PDB file of C-alpha atoms and ligand atoms in Angstrom:
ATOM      1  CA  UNK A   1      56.419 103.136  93.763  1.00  0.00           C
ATOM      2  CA  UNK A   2      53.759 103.346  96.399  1.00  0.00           C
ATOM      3  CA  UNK A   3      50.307 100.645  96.358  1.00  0.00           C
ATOM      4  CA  UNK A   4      47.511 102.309  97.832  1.00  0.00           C
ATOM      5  CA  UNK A   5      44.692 100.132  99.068  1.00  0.00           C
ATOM      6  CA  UNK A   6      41.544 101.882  98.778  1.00  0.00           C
ATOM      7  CA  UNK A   7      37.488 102.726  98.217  1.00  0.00           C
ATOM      8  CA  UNK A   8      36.114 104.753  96.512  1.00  0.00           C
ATOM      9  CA  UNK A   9      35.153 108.041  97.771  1.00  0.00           C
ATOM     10  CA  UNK A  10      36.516 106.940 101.502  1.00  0.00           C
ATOM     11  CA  UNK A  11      39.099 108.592 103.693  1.00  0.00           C
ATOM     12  CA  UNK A  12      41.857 106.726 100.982  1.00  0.00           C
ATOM     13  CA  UNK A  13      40.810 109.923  98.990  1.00  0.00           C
ATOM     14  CA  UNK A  14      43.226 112.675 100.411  1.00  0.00           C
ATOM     15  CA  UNK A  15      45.712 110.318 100.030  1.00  0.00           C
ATOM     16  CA  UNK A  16      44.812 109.782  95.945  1.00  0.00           C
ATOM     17  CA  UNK A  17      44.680 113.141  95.514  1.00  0.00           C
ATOM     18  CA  UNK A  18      48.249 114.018  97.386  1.00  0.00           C
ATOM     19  CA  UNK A  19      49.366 111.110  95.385  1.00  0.00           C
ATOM     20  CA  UNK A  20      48.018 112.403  92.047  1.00  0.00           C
ATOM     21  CA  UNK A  21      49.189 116.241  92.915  1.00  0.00           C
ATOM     22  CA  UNK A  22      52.708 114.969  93.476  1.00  0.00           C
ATOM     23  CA  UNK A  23      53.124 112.986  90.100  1.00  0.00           C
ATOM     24  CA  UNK A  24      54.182 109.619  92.135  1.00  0.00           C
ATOM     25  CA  UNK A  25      54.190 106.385  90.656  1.00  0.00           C
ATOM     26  CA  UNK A  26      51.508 104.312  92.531  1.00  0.00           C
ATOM     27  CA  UNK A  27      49.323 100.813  92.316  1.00  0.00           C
ATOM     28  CA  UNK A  28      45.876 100.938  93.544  1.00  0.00           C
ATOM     29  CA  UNK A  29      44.217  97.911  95.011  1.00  0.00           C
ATOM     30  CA  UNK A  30      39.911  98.192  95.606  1.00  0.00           C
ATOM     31  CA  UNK A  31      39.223  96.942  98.813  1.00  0.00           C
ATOM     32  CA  UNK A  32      35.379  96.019  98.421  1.00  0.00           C
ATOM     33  CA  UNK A  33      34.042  97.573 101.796  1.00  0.00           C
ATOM     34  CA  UNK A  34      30.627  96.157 101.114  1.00  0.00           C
ATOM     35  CA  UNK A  35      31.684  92.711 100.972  1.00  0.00           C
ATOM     36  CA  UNK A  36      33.692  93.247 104.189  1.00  0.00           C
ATOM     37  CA  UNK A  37      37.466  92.752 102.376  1.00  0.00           C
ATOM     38  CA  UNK A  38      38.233  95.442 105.042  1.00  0.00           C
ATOM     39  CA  UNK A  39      38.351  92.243 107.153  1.00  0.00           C
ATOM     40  CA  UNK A  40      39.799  89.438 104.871  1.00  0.00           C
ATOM     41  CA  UNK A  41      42.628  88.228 107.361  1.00  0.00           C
ATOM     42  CA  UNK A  42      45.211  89.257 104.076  1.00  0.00           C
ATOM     43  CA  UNK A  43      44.392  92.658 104.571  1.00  0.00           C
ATOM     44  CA  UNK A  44      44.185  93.061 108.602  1.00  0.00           C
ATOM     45  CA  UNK A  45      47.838  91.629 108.208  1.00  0.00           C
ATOM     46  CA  UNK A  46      48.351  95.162 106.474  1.00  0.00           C
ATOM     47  CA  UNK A  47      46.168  97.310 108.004  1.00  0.00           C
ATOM     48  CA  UNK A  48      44.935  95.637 111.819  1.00  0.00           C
ATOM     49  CA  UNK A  49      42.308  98.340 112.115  1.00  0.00           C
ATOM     50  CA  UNK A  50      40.615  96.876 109.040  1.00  0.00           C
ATOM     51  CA  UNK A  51      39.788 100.320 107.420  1.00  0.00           C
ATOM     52  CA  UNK A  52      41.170 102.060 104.620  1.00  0.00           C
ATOM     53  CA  UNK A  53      43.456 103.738 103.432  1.00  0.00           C
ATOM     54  CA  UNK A  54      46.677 101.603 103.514  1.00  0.00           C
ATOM     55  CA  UNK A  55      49.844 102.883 102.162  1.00  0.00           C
ATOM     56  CA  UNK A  56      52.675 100.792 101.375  1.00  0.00           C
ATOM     57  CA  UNK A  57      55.559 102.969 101.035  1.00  0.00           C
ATOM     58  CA  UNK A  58      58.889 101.420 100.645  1.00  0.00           C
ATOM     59  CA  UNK A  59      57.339  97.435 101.269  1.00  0.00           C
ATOM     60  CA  UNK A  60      56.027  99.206 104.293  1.00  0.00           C
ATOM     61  CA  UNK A  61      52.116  99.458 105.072  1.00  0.00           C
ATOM     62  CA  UNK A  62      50.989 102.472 106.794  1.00  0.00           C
ATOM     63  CA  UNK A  63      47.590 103.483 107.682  1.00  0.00           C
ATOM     64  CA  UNK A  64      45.587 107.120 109.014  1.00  0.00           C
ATOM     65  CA  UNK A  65      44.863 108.901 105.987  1.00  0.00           C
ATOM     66  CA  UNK A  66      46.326 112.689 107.337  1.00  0.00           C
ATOM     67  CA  UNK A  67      49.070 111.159 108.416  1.00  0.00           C
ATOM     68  CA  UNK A  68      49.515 109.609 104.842  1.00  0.00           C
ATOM     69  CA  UNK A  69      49.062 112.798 103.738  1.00  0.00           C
ATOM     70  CA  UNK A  70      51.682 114.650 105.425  1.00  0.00           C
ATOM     71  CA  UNK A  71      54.264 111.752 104.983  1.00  0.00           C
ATOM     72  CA  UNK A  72      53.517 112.159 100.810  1.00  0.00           C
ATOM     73  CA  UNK A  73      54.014 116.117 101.643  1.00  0.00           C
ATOM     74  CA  UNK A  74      57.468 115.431 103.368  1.00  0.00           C
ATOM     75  CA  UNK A  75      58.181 112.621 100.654  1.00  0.00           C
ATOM     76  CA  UNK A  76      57.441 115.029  97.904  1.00  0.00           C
ATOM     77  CA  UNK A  77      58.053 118.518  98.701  1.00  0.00           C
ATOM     78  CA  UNK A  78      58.448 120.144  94.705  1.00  0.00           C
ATOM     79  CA  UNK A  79      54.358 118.993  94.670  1.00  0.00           C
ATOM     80  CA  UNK A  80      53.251 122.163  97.059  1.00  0.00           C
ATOM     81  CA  UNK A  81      51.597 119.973  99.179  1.00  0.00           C
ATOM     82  CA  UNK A  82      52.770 122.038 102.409  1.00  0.00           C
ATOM     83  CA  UNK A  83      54.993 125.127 102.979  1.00  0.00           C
ATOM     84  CA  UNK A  84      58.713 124.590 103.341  1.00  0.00           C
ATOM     85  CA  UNK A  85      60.038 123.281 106.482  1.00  0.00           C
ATOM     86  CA  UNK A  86      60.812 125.888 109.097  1.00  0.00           C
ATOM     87  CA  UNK A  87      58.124 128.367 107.082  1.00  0.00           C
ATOM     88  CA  UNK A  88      55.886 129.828 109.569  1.00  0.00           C
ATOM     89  CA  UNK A  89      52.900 128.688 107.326  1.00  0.00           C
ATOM     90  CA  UNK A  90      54.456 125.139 108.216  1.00  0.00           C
ATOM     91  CA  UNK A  91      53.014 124.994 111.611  1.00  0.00           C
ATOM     92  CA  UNK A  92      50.171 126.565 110.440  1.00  0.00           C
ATOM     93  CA  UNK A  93      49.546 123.729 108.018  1.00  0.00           C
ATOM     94  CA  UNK A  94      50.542 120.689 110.694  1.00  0.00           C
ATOM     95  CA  UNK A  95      47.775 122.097 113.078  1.00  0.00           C
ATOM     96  CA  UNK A  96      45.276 122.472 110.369  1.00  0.00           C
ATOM     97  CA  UNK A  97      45.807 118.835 109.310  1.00  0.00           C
ATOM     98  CA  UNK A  98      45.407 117.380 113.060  1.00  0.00           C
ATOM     99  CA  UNK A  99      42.420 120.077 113.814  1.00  0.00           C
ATOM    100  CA  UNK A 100      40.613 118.704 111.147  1.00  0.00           C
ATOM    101  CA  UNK A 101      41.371 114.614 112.051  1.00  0.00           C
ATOM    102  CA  UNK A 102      40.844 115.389 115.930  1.00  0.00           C
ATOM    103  CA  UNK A 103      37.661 117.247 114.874  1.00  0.00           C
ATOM    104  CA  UNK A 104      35.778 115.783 112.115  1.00  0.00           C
ATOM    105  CA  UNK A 105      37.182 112.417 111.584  1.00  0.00           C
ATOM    106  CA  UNK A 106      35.759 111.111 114.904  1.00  0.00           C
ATOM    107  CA  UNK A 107      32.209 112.756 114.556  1.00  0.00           C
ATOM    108  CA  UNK A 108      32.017 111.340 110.777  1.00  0.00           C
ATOM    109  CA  UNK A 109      32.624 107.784 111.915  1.00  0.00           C
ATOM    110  CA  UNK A 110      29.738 107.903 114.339  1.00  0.00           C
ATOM    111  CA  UNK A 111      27.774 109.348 111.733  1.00  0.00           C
ATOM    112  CA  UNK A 112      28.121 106.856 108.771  1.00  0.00           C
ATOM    113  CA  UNK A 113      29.201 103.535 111.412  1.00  0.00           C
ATOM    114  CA  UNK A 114      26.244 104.552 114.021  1.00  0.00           C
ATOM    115  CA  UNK A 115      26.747 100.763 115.012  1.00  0.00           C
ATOM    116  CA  UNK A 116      29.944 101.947 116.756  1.00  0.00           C
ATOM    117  CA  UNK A 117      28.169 103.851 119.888  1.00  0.00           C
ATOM    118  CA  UNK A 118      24.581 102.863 120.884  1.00  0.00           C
ATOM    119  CA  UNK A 119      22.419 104.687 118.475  1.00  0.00           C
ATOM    120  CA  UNK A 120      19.911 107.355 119.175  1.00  0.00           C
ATOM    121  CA  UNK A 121      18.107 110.093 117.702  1.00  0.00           C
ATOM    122  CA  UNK A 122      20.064 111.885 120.369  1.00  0.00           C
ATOM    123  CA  UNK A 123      23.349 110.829 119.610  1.00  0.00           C
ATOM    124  CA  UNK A 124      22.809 111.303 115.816  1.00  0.00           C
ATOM    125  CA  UNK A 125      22.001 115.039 116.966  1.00  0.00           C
ATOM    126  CA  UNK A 126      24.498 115.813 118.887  1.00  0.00           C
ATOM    127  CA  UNK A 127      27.312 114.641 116.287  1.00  0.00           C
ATOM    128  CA  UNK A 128      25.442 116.395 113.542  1.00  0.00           C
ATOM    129  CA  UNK A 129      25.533 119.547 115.513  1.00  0.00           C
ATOM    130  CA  UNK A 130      29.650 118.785 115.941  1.00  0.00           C
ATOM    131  CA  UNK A 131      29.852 118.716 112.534  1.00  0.00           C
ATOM    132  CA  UNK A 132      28.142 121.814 111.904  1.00  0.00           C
ATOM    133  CA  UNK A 133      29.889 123.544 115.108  1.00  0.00           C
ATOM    134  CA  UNK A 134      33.341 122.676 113.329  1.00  0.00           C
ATOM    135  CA  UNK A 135      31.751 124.256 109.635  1.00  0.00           C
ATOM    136  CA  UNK A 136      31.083 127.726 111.384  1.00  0.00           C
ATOM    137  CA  UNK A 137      34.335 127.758 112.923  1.00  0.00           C
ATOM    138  CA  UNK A 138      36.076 127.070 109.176  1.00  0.00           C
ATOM    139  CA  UNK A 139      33.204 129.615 107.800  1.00  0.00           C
ATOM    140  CA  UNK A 140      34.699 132.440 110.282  1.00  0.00           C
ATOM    141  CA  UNK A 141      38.226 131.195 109.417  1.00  0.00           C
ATOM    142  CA  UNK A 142      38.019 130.999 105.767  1.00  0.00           C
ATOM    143  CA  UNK A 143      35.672 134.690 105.412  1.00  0.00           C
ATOM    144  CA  UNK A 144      38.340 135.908 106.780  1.00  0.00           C
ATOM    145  CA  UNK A 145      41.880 134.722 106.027  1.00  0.00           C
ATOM    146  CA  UNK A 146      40.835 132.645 103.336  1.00  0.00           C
ATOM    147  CA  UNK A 147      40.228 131.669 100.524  1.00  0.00           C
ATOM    148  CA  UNK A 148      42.270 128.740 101.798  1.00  0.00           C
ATOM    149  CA  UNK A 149      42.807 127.481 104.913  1.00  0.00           C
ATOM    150  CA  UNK A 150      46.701 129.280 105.143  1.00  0.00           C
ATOM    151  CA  UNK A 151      45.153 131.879 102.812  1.00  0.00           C
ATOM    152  CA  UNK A 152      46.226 132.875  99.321  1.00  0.00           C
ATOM    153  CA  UNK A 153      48.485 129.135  99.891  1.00  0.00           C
ATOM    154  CA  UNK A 154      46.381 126.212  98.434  1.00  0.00           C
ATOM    155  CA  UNK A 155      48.060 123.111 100.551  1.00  0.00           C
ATOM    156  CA  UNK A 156      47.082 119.449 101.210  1.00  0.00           C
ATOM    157  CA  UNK A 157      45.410 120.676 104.236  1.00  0.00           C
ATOM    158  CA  UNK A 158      42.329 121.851 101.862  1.00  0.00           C
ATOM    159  CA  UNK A 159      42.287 118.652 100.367  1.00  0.00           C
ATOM    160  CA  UNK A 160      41.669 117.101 103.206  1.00  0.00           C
ATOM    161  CA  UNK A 161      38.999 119.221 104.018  1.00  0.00           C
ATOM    162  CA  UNK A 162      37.205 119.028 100.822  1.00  0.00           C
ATOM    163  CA  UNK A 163      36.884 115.284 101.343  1.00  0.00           C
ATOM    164  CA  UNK A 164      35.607 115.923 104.490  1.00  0.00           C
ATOM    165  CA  UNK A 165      33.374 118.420 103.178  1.00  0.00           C
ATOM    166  CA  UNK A 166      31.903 115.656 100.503  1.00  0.00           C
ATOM    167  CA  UNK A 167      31.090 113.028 103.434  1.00  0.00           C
ATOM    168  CA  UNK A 168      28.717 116.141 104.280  1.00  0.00           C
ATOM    169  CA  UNK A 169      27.487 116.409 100.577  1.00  0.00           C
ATOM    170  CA  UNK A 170      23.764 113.934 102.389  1.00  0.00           C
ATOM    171  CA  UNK A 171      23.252 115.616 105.481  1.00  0.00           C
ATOM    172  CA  UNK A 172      20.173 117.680 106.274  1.00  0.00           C
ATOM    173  CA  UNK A 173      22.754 120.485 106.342  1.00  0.00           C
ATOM    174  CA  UNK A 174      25.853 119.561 104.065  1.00  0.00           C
ATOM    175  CA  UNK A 175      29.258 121.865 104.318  1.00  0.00           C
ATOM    176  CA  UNK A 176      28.572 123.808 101.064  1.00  0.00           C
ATOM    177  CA  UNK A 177      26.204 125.678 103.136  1.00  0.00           C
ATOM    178  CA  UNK A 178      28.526 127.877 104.615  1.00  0.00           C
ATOM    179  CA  UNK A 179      29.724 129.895 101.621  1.00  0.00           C
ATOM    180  CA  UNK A 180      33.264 130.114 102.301  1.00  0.00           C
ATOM    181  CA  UNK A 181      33.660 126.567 102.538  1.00  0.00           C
ATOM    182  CA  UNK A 182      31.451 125.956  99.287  1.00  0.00           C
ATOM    183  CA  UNK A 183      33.986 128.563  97.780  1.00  0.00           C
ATOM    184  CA  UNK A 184      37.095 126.331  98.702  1.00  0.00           C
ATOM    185  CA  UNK A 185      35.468 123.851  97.900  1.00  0.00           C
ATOM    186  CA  UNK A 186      35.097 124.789  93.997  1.00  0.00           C
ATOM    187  CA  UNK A 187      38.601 125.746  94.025  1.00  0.00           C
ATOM    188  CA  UNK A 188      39.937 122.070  95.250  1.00  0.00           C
ATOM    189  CA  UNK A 189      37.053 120.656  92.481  1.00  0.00           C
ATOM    190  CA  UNK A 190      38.680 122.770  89.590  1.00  0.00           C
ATOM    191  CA  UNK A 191      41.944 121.248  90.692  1.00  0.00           C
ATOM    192  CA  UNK A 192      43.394 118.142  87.742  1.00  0.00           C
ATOM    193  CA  UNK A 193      43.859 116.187  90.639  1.00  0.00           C
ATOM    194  CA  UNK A 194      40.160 116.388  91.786  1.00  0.00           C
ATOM    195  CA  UNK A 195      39.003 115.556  88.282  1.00  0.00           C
ATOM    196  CA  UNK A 196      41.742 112.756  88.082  1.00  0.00           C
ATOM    197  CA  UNK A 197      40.264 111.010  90.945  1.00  0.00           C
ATOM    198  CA  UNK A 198      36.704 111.095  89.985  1.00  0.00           C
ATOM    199  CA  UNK A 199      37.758 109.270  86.896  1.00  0.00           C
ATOM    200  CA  UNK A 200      39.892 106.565  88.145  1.00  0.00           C
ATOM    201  CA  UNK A 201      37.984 105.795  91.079  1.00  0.00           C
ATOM    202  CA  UNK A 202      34.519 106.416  89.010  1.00  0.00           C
ATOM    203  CA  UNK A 203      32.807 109.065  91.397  1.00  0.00           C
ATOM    204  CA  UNK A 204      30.150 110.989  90.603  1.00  0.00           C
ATOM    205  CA  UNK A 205      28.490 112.783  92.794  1.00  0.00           C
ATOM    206  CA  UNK A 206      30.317 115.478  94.633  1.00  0.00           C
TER     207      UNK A 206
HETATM  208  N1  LIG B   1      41.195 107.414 110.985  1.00  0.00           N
HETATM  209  C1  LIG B   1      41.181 106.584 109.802  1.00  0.00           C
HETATM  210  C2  LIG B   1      39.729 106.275 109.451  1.00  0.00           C
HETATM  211  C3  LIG B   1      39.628 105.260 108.343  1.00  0.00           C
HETATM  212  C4  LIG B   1      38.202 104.801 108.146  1.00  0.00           C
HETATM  213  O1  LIG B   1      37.349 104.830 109.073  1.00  0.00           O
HETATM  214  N2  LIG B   1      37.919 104.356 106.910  1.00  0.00           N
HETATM  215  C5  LIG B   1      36.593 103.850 106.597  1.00  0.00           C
HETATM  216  C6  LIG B   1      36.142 104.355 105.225  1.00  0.00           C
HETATM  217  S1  LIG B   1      36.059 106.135 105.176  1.00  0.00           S
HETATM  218  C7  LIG B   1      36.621 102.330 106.493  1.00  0.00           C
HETATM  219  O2  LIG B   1      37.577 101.765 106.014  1.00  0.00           O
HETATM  220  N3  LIG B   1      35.550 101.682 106.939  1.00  0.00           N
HETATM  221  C8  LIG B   1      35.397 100.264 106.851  1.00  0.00           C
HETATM  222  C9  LIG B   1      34.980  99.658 108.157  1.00  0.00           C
HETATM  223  O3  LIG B   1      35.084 100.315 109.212  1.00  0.00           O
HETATM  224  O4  LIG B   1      34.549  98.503 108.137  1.00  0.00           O
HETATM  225  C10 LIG B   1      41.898 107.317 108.661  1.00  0.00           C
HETATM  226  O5  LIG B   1      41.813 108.541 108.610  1.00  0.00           O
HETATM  227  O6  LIG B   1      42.560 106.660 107.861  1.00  0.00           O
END
């Protein structure tokens, strides 16, 4: 049995989903991030950076949603989540996960927690043109070895990046602009697991 700590909508969401795609047995606790429970002194016990996700797995709390995700992966391998150990797609997949945490993960916090850097019309440019620098690279990617990101293979890895893709779904230019990520995209949104989620955690905009 795992408890998941979450928000709606927030980087706790790859984890959901992995959860939900592997059939595991899980609790779900809301962690109201506009009342600031992020930073009740109960929950910085679990999770010292004060964000979510947390993940307690085994009376163990664990935080960084992609590493959450590969740890379910590992934990659950009969769910798909990755290709076998010692697969070539395997190292594939690993580098896919921390491309798209070194990558995006970093420019998205600056983008919805401006507060974090000294904010300027500037900086807001430059980390929407990241952003959008890291879409054309998955564009040329996915036109071309796609449709998923280790090709005919659906893995975690694309839910992770659909996620991602969401936090775009407000920005003067959002993800589903490039058409081979708005393709992936509609393949991770037919998924049970996608659906799943919007209904427990009551999303509904993509
Ligand atoms: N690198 C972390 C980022 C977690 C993160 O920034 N979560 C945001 C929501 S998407 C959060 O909890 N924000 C609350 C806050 O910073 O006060 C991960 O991937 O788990």
């Amino acid at each position: 049995m795992y408890t998941l700590y979450y928000a709606p909508g927030a980087a706790s969401m790859v984890v959901h989903l992995a959860l939900l795609e592997a059939g595991a047995p899980y609790d779900l606790r809301l962690v109201d991030l506009d009342a600031g429970a992020q930073r009740d002194p109960a929950y910085l016990a679990l999770n010292p950076h004060g964000v979510v996700p947390t993940l307690v797995v085994d009376g163990r709390p664990l935080g960084e949603s992609s590493a959450l995700l590969m740890l379910l992966a590992e934990r659950h391998p009969e769910a798909g989540l990755a290709p076998a150990p010692g697969t070539p797609g395997r190292g594939a997949w690993y580098a896919w996960i921390a491309y798209l945490a070194s990558t995006l993960m970093p420019p998205f916090r600056l983008w919805f927690y401006p507060q974090d850097l000294h904010d300027t019309p500037d900086v807001r440019a430059a980390v929407q043109r990241r952003i959008e620098g890291v879409w054309d690279h998955l564009q040329a990617h996915l036109a071309t070895q796609g449709p998923h990101l280790l090709g005919e293979q659906f893995s975690g890895a694309d839910l992770l990046l659909t996620m991602l893709m969401r936090w775009s779904r407000n920005m003067p230019r959002p993800a589903t602009q490039w058409p081979a990520l708005a393709q992936l995209a509609d393949r991770v949104r037919a998924r049970p697991s996608w659906r799943r989620l919007y209904e427990i955690e009551g999303l509904r905009e993509w």
